[in-house]
PDB file of C-alpha atoms and ligand atoms in Angstrom:
ATOM      1  CA  MET A  30      16.079  -5.027   7.923  1.00 98.00           C
ATOM      2  CA  LYS A  31      15.605  -1.172   7.281  1.00 97.00           C
ATOM      3  CA  ILE A  32      12.704   0.218   8.598  1.00 97.00           C
ATOM      4  CA  SER A  33      11.195   3.542   9.125  1.00 97.00           C
ATOM      5  CA  GLU A  34       8.661   2.923  12.168  1.00 96.00           C
ATOM      6  CA  ILE A  35       6.611   0.588  13.940  1.00 98.00           C
ATOM      7  CA  PHE A  36       3.235   1.951  15.424  1.00 98.00           C
ATOM      8  CA  TYR A  37      -0.244   0.910  16.479  1.00 98.00           C
ATOM      9  CA  SER A  38      -3.236   2.045  14.875  1.00 98.00           C
ATOM     10  CA  LEU A  39      -6.406   1.105  12.539  1.00 98.00           C
ATOM     11  CA  GLN A  40      -6.096  -0.109   9.080  1.00 98.00           C
ATOM     12  CA  GLY A  41      -7.357   3.152   7.318  1.00 97.00           C
ATOM     13  CA  GLU A  42      -7.986   1.471   3.677  1.00 97.00           C
ATOM     14  CA  GLY A  43      -9.520  -1.497   2.045  1.00 98.00           C
ATOM     15  CA  GLN A  44     -11.215  -4.833   2.974  1.00 97.00           C
ATOM     16  CA  LEU A  45      -9.867  -4.399   6.859  1.00 98.00           C
ATOM     17  CA  LEU A  46     -10.809  -0.788   7.180  1.00 98.00           C
ATOM     18  CA  GLY A  47     -11.116  -0.283  11.031  1.00 98.00           C
ATOM     19  CA  VAL A  48      -9.605  -3.034  12.175  1.00 98.00           C
ATOM     20  CA  PRO A  49      -6.995  -2.545  14.960  1.00 98.00           C
ATOM     21  CA  SER A  50      -3.620  -3.137  13.665  1.00 98.00           C
ATOM     22  CA  VAL A  51       0.119  -2.898  14.400  1.00 98.00           C
ATOM     23  CA  PHE A  52       2.154  -1.311  11.448  1.00 98.00           C
ATOM     24  CA  LEU A  53       5.576  -2.010  10.334  1.00 98.00           C
ATOM     25  CA  ARG A  54       6.875   0.559   7.746  1.00 97.00           C
ATOM     26  CA  THR A  55       9.593  -0.368   5.892  1.00 98.00           C
ATOM     27  CA  ALA A  56      12.215   2.067   4.595  1.00 97.00           C
ATOM     28  CA  HIS A  57      12.926   2.942   0.870  1.00 96.00           C
ATOM     29  CA  CYS A  58      10.845   2.957  -2.295  1.00 97.00           C
ATOM     30  CA  ASN A  59      11.633   2.178  -5.801  1.00 96.00           C
ATOM     31  CA  LEU A  60       9.136   4.678  -7.041  1.00 97.00           C
ATOM     32  CA  HIS A  61       8.811   8.478  -6.657  1.00 95.00           C
ATOM     33  CA  CYS A  62       5.321   9.176  -6.813  1.00 96.00           C
ATOM     34  CA  ARG A  63       3.952  12.704  -7.100  1.00 96.00           C
ATOM     35  CA  TRP A  64       2.029  12.689  -4.168  1.00 95.00           C
ATOM     36  CA  CYS A  65       3.364  10.316  -1.798  1.00 94.00           C
ATOM     37  CA  ASP A  66       1.932  10.380   1.493  1.00 90.00           C
ATOM     38  CA  THR A  67       5.062   8.927   3.259  1.00 92.00           C
ATOM     39  CA  PRO A  68       8.233  10.480   2.001  1.00 90.00           C
ATOM     40  CA  TYR A  69       9.651  10.454   5.477  1.00 90.00           C
ATOM     41  CA  ALA A  70      10.385   6.769   5.069  1.00 90.00           C
ATOM     42  CA  ASN A  71      13.119   7.701   2.871  1.00 83.00           C
ATOM     43  CA  TRP A  72      14.582  10.283   5.120  1.00 80.00           C
ATOM     44  CA  GLN A  73      17.775   9.164   6.498  1.00 78.00           C
ATOM     45  CA  SER A  74      16.863  10.418  10.179  1.00 76.00           C
ATOM     46  CA  HIS A  75      13.606   7.775  10.257  1.00 84.00           C
ATOM     47  CA  ILE A  76      15.760   5.051   9.054  1.00 94.00           C
ATOM     48  CA  GLN A  77      16.704   2.275  11.483  1.00 96.00           C
ATOM     49  CA  ASP A  78      18.704  -0.997  10.706  1.00 97.00           C
ATOM     50  CA  LEU A  79      16.825  -3.558  12.972  1.00 98.00           C
ATOM     51  CA  SER A  80      17.342  -7.465  13.292  1.00 98.00           C
ATOM     52  CA  ILE A  81      14.060  -9.792  12.596  1.00 98.00           C
ATOM     53  CA  GLU A  82      14.345 -10.664  16.249  1.00 98.00           C
ATOM     54  CA  ASP A  83      14.103  -7.024  17.368  1.00 98.00           C
ATOM     55  CA  ILE A  84      11.417  -5.965  14.648  1.00 98.00           C
ATOM     56  CA  TYR A  85       9.440  -9.159  16.020  1.00 98.00           C
ATOM     57  CA  HIS A  86       9.686  -8.273  19.727  1.00 98.00           C
ATOM     58  CA  GLN A  87       8.366  -4.523  18.908  1.00 98.00           C
ATOM     59  CA  LEU A  88       5.592  -5.718  16.793  1.00 98.00           C
ATOM     60  CA  THR A  89       4.332  -8.321  19.281  1.00 97.00           C
ATOM     61  CA  HIS A  90       4.891  -6.047  22.267  1.00 97.00           C
ATOM     62  CA  PHE A  91       1.502  -4.446  21.338  1.00 97.00           C
ATOM     63  CA  LYS A  92      -0.235  -7.924  21.832  1.00 97.00           C
ATOM     64  CA  VAL A  93      -2.507  -7.358  18.647  1.00 98.00           C
ATOM     65  CA  LYS A  94      -2.650 -10.237  15.882  1.00 98.00           C
ATOM     66  CA  PRO A  95      -3.133  -8.231  12.984  1.00 98.00           C
ATOM     67  CA  ILE A  96       0.027  -6.958  11.600  1.00 98.00           C
ATOM     68  CA  VAL A  97       0.518  -4.549   8.760  1.00 98.00           C
ATOM     69  CA  ILE A  98       3.700  -4.340   6.749  1.00 98.00           C
ATOM     70  CA  THR A  99       3.915  -1.300   4.800  1.00 98.00           C
ATOM     71  CA  GLY A 100       6.430   1.047   3.125  1.00 96.00           C
ATOM     72  CA  GLY A 101       8.274   2.492   1.564  1.00 95.00           C
ATOM     73  CA  GLU A 102       8.009  -0.746  -0.636  1.00 97.00           C
ATOM     74  CA  PRO A 103       8.477  -3.609   1.792  1.00 98.00           C
ATOM     75  CA  TYR A 104       9.770  -6.050  -1.139  1.00 98.00           C
ATOM     76  CA  LEU A 105      13.124  -4.296  -1.397  1.00 98.00           C
ATOM     77  CA  GLN A 106      13.815  -5.928   1.935  1.00 98.00           C
ATOM     78  CA  PRO A 107      15.490  -9.095   1.514  1.00 98.00           C
ATOM     79  CA  GLU A 108      14.786 -10.214   5.077  1.00 98.00           C
ATOM     80  CA  LEU A 109      10.752  -9.941   4.499  1.00 98.00           C
ATOM     81  CA  PRO A 110      10.046 -13.654   3.935  1.00 98.00           C
ATOM     82  CA  GLN A 111      11.935 -14.583   7.161  1.00 98.00           C
ATOM     83  CA  LEU A 112       9.973 -12.248   9.196  1.00 98.00           C
ATOM     84  CA  CYS A 113       6.720 -13.191   7.483  1.00 98.00           C
ATOM     85  CA  GLU A 114       7.538 -16.828   8.556  1.00 98.00           C
ATOM     86  CA  LEU A 115       7.951 -16.057  12.024  1.00 98.00           C
ATOM     87  CA  LEU A 116       4.505 -13.690  12.311  1.00 98.00           C
ATOM     88  CA  HIS A 117       2.775 -16.482  10.339  1.00 98.00           C
ATOM     89  CA  ALA A 118       4.248 -19.177  12.546  1.00 98.00           C
ATOM     90  CA  THR A 119       2.990 -17.388  15.794  1.00 98.00           C
ATOM     91  CA  GLY A 120      -0.643 -16.813  14.585  1.00 98.00           C
ATOM     92  CA  HIS A 121      -0.509 -13.091  13.171  1.00 98.00           C
ATOM     93  CA  HIS A 122      -2.309 -12.147  10.495  1.00 98.00           C
ATOM     94  CA  ILE A 123      -0.149 -10.693   7.939  1.00 98.00           C
ATOM     95  CA  THR A 124      -1.481  -7.954   5.431  1.00 98.00           C
ATOM     96  CA  LEU A 125       1.455  -6.893   2.989  1.00 98.00           C
ATOM     97  CA  GLU A 126       1.099  -3.436   1.417  1.00 98.00           C
ATOM     98  CA  THR A 127       2.928  -3.209  -2.126  1.00 98.00           C
ATOM     99  CA  ASN A 128       3.225  -0.994  -5.224  1.00 98.00           C
ATOM    100  CA  ALA A 129       3.286  -4.577  -6.938  1.00 98.00           C
ATOM    101  CA  THR A 130       6.386  -4.056  -8.970  1.00 98.00           C
ATOM    102  CA  LEU A 131       8.612  -6.707  -6.963  1.00 98.00           C
ATOM    103  CA  PHE A 132       7.677 -10.173  -6.008  1.00 98.00           C
ATOM    104  CA  MET A 133       9.151 -12.973  -3.863  1.00 98.00           C
ATOM    105  CA  PRO A 134       7.527 -15.791  -2.518  1.00 98.00           C
ATOM    106  CA  LEU A 135       6.636 -15.401   0.882  1.00 98.00           C
ATOM    107  CA  LYS A 136       3.684 -16.069   3.667  1.00 98.00           C
ATOM    108  CA  ALA A 137       0.945 -13.389   3.865  1.00 98.00           C
ATOM    109  CA  HIS A 138      -2.848 -13.737   4.401  1.00 98.00           C
ATOM    110  CA  LEU A 139      -3.696 -10.418   2.339  1.00 98.00           C
ATOM    111  CA  ILE A 140      -1.612  -8.973  -0.437  1.00 98.00           C
ATOM    112  CA  SER A 141      -2.689  -5.096  -0.737  1.00 98.00           C
ATOM    113  CA  MET A 142      -1.451  -4.037  -4.083  1.00 98.00           C
ATOM    114  CA  SER A 143      -1.241  -0.435  -5.365  1.00 98.00           C
ATOM    115  CA  PRO A 144      -0.312  -0.310  -8.713  1.00 98.00           C
ATOM    116  CA  LYS A 145       0.273   3.406  -9.724  1.00 98.00           C
ATOM    117  CA  LEU A 146      -1.461   5.054 -12.549  1.00 98.00           C
ATOM    118  CA  ALA A 147      -0.082   7.629 -14.870  1.00 98.00           C
ATOM    119  CA  ASN A 148      -1.307  10.440 -12.243  1.00 98.00           C
ATOM    120  CA  SER A 149       1.645   9.369  -9.891  1.00 98.00           C
ATOM    121  CA  VAL A 150       4.360  10.523 -12.095  1.00 98.00           C
ATOM    122  CA  PRO A 151       6.373  13.294 -10.438  1.00 96.00           C
ATOM    123  CA  ASP A 152       7.195  16.514 -12.227  1.00 93.00           C
ATOM    124  CA  SER A 153      11.045  16.280 -11.783  1.00 87.00           C
ATOM    125  CA  THR A 154      14.086  14.385 -12.659  1.00 94.00           C
ATOM    126  CA  LYS A 155      12.489  11.217 -11.550  1.00 94.00           C
ATOM    127  CA  ALA A 156       9.808  11.187 -13.904  1.00 97.00           C
ATOM    128  CA  ALA A 157      11.157   8.883 -16.400  1.00 97.00           C
ATOM    129  CA  HIS A 158      12.474   6.245 -14.098  1.00 96.00           C
ATOM    130  CA  HIS A 159       9.065   6.442 -12.416  1.00 97.00           C
ATOM    131  CA  GLN A 160       7.148   6.069 -15.620  1.00 97.00           C
ATOM    132  CA  ARG A 161       9.349   2.805 -16.460  1.00 97.00           C
ATOM    133  CA  GLN A 162       8.963   1.267 -13.265  1.00 97.00           C
ATOM    134  CA  ARG A 163       5.425   1.986 -12.179  1.00 98.00           C
ATOM    135  CA  LEU A 164       3.535  -0.931 -13.654  1.00 98.00           C
ATOM    136  CA  ASN A 165       4.555  -4.499 -13.834  1.00 98.00           C
ATOM    137  CA  PRO A 166       1.544  -6.688 -15.057  1.00 98.00           C
ATOM    138  CA  THR A 167       3.805  -9.969 -14.669  1.00 98.00           C
ATOM    139  CA  VAL A 168       4.295  -9.265 -11.150  1.00 98.00           C
ATOM    140  CA  ILE A 169       0.504  -8.317 -10.397  1.00 98.00           C
ATOM    141  CA  HIS A 170      -0.439 -11.650 -12.193  1.00 98.00           C
ATOM    142  CA  GLN A 171       2.274 -13.330  -9.775  1.00 98.00           C
ATOM    143  CA  PHE A 172       0.631 -11.682  -6.694  1.00 98.00           C
ATOM    144  CA  LEU A 173      -3.033 -12.651  -8.240  1.00 98.00           C
ATOM    145  CA  THR A 174      -2.027 -15.909  -8.646  1.00 98.00           C
ATOM    146  CA  HIS A 175      -0.079 -17.003  -5.311  1.00 98.00           C
ATOM    147  CA  HIS A 176      -2.306 -14.786  -2.852  1.00 98.00           C
ATOM    148  CA  GLN A 177      -5.359 -13.740  -1.685  1.00 98.00           C
ATOM    149  CA  CYS A 178      -5.275 -10.078  -2.924  1.00 98.00           C
ATOM    150  CA  GLN A 179      -7.095  -6.618  -3.222  1.00 98.00           C
ATOM    151  CA  VAL A 180      -6.062  -4.042  -5.674  1.00 98.00           C
ATOM    152  CA  LYS A 181      -6.098  -0.287  -4.736  1.00 98.00           C
ATOM    153  CA  PHE A 182      -6.290   2.378  -7.107  1.00 98.00           C
ATOM    154  CA  VAL A 183      -5.397   6.007  -5.807  1.00 98.00           C
ATOM    155  CA  VAL A 184      -7.668   7.959  -8.046  1.00 98.00           C
ATOM    156  CA  ASP A 185      -6.803  11.775  -8.930  1.00 98.00           C
ATOM    157  CA  HIS A 186      -9.224  13.030 -11.432  1.00 98.00           C
ATOM    158  CA  PRO A 187     -12.207  10.982 -13.342  1.00 98.00           C
ATOM    159  CA  THR A 188     -10.263  10.532 -16.371  1.00 98.00           C
ATOM    160  CA  ASP A 189      -8.128   8.146 -14.326  1.00 98.00           C
ATOM    161  CA  LEU A 190     -11.115   5.548 -14.933  1.00 98.00           C
ATOM    162  CA  GLN A 191     -10.128   4.822 -18.338  1.00 98.00           C
ATOM    163  CA  GLU A 192      -6.436   3.389 -17.254  1.00 98.00           C
ATOM    164  CA  ILE A 193      -8.074   1.695 -14.743  1.00 98.00           C
ATOM    165  CA  ASN A 194     -10.553  -0.097 -16.763  1.00 98.00           C
ATOM    166  CA  GLU A 195      -7.801  -0.957 -19.233  1.00 98.00           C
ATOM    167  CA  LEU A 196      -5.696  -2.562 -16.626  1.00 98.00           C
ATOM    168  CA  VAL A 197      -8.718  -4.500 -15.170  1.00 98.00           C
ATOM    169  CA  HIS A 198      -9.402  -5.981 -18.629  1.00 98.00           C
ATOM    170  CA  ASP A 199      -6.002  -6.319 -19.762  1.00 98.00           C
ATOM    171  CA  ILE A 200      -3.938  -8.165 -16.731  1.00 97.00           C
ATOM    172  CA  PRO A 201      -6.714  -9.238 -16.329  1.00 98.00           C
ATOM    173  CA  ILE A 202      -7.628  -8.291 -12.761  1.00 98.00           C
ATOM    174  CA  PRO A 203     -10.897  -9.683 -10.905  1.00 98.00           C
ATOM    175  CA  LYS A 204     -13.146  -6.618 -10.472  1.00 97.00           C
ATOM    176  CA  GLU A 205     -14.527  -7.621  -7.098  1.00 97.00           C
ATOM    177  CA  GLN A 206     -10.926  -7.328  -5.742  1.00 98.00           C
ATOM    178  CA  VAL A 207     -10.574  -4.017  -7.095  1.00 98.00           C
ATOM    179  CA  ILE A 208     -10.948  -0.722  -4.851  1.00 98.00           C
ATOM    180  CA  LEU A 209     -10.827   2.803  -5.561  1.00 98.00           C
ATOM    181  CA  MET A 210      -9.574   5.420  -3.240  1.00 98.00           C
ATOM    182  CA  PRO A 211      -9.528   9.236  -3.581  1.00 98.00           C
ATOM    183  CA  GLN A 212      -5.884  10.747  -3.797  1.00 97.00           C
ATOM    184  CA  GLY A 213      -5.215  13.263  -0.814  1.00 94.00           C
ATOM    185  CA  GLN A 214      -2.902  13.745   1.726  1.00 91.00           C
ATOM    186  CA  HIS A 215      -5.269  15.857   3.917  1.00 93.00           C
ATOM    187  CA  PRO A 216      -8.719  15.695   4.615  1.00 94.00           C
ATOM    188  CA  ALA A 217      -9.837  18.677   2.708  1.00 94.00           C
ATOM    189  CA  GLU A 218      -8.224  17.013  -0.482  1.00 95.00           C
ATOM    190  CA  LEU A 219     -10.058  13.780  -0.124  1.00 96.00           C
ATOM    191  CA  ALA A 220     -13.261  15.751   0.643  1.00 94.00           C
ATOM    192  CA  GLN A 221     -12.754  17.367  -3.309  1.00 95.00           C
ATOM    193  CA  ARG A 222     -12.672  13.844  -4.694  1.00 97.00           C
ATOM    194  CA  GLN A 223     -14.887  11.553  -2.448  1.00 97.00           C
ATOM    195  CA  HIS A 224     -18.260  12.408  -3.931  1.00 97.00           C
ATOM    196  CA  TRP A 225     -17.549  12.186  -7.452  1.00 98.00           C
ATOM    197  CA  LEU A 226     -15.203   8.890  -7.069  1.00 98.00           C
ATOM    198  CA  ALA A 227     -18.180   7.371  -5.010  1.00 98.00           C
ATOM    199  CA  GLU A 228     -20.628   7.926  -8.153  1.00 98.00           C
ATOM    200  CA  ILE A 229     -18.235   6.297 -10.219  1.00 98.00           C
ATOM    201  CA  CYS A 230     -17.959   3.289  -7.975  1.00 98.00           C
ATOM    202  CA  LYS A 231     -21.763   3.111  -8.337  1.00 98.00           C
ATOM    203  CA  THR A 232     -21.665   3.470 -11.924  1.00 98.00           C
ATOM    204  CA  GLU A 233     -19.039   1.017 -12.702  1.00 97.00           C
ATOM    205  CA  GLN A 234     -19.531  -1.170  -9.711  1.00 97.00           C
ATOM    206  CA  TYR A 235     -16.019  -0.940  -8.021  1.00 98.00           C
ATOM    207  CA  ARG A 236     -15.569  -1.041  -4.316  1.00 98.00           C
ATOM    208  CA  TYR A 237     -14.838   2.397  -2.629  1.00 98.00           C
ATOM    209  CA  SER A 238     -12.665   2.809   0.299  1.00 98.00           C
ATOM    210  CA  PRO A 239     -11.911   6.105   2.191  1.00 96.00           C
ATOM    211  CA  ARG A 240      -8.600   6.842   3.791  1.00 96.00           C
ATOM    212  CA  LEU A 241      -9.662   6.617   7.178  1.00 95.00           C
ATOM    213  CA  HIS A 242      -6.302   7.538   8.801  1.00 94.00           C
ATOM    214  CA  ILE A 243      -5.886  10.692   6.948  1.00 94.00           C
ATOM    215  CA  THR A 244      -9.598  11.887   7.997  1.00 93.00           C
ATOM    216  CA  LEU A 245      -8.831  11.099  11.479  1.00 94.00           C
ATOM    217  CA  TRP A 246      -5.485  12.372  12.014  1.00 93.00           C
ATOM    218  CA  GLY A 247      -4.161  14.177   8.928  1.00 89.00           C
ATOM    219  CA  ASN A 248      -1.111  12.878   7.128  1.00 83.00           C
ATOM    220  CA  GLN A 249       1.114  11.919  10.182  1.00 87.00           C
ATOM    221  CA  PRO A 250       3.896   9.286  10.891  1.00 90.00           C
ATOM    222  CA  GLY A 251       2.348   6.644  13.502  1.00 90.00           C
ATOM    223  CA  THR A 252      -0.992   7.048  11.882  1.00 89.00           C
TER     224      THR A 252
HETATM  225  S1  SF4 B   4       4.857   3.652  -4.033  1.00 65.15           S
HETATM  226 FE1  SF4 B   4       4.124   4.257  -2.373  1.00 65.15          FE
HETATM  227  S2  SF4 B   4       5.843   4.706  -0.838  1.00 65.15           S
HETATM  228 FE2  SF4 B   4       6.417   4.539  -3.056  1.00 65.15          FE
HETATM  229  S3  SF4 B   4       6.708   6.556  -3.789  1.00 65.15           S
HETATM  230 FE3  SF4 B   4       4.641   5.708  -4.355  1.00 65.15          FE
HETATM  231  S4  SF4 B   4       3.322   6.517  -2.721  1.00 65.15           S
HETATM  232 FE4  SF4 B   4       5.224   6.481  -1.813  1.00 65.15          FE
END
């Protein structure tokens, strides 16, 4: 399995905010978000090819039950179901973070989807590919049908709300599973957006999530 890093930290987003967890960041992504906060997951110098057994031993070394598998995009890794099976059988709580464009059956306790809005389209040669790939309502529906889910949207501007409301209505996504988070790779960028986003969440009755790891440590590998 191609991985970028394994580390121990606090869950920084969503329903399990603040829970001490071991993170497995897989390498590579099929999208090219303009504001991607983990581009290093694609850097060759950060990528290791490890067996499931090696990954399992590194994850369990911390003796912590909650495991968060994130990326990159974890569903690009064909060995993912095998790793989840092993973690599930040994009593770990598995959160899988995904951009919700790819699906395969596997065991997980929480699927943390983050479908990408139009605000994610990069200003580069990757724009057309990203625009075609960034939303897959069929896959989002599959996750919602087969798993316990949360659906996190990264909000860059108040006008993003229209796209969010349309997706929630059209797919449809249960409103209580939706979480809005401010876009920002640094605490100062989050601070610019958190107050108006909090007001939007109050008005529209969406759950708000900060991005605790960025507030605490900035945008750094291993956090
Ligand atoms: S889906 Fe996530 S990992 Fe992939 S480019 Fe977008 S922000 Fe980065």
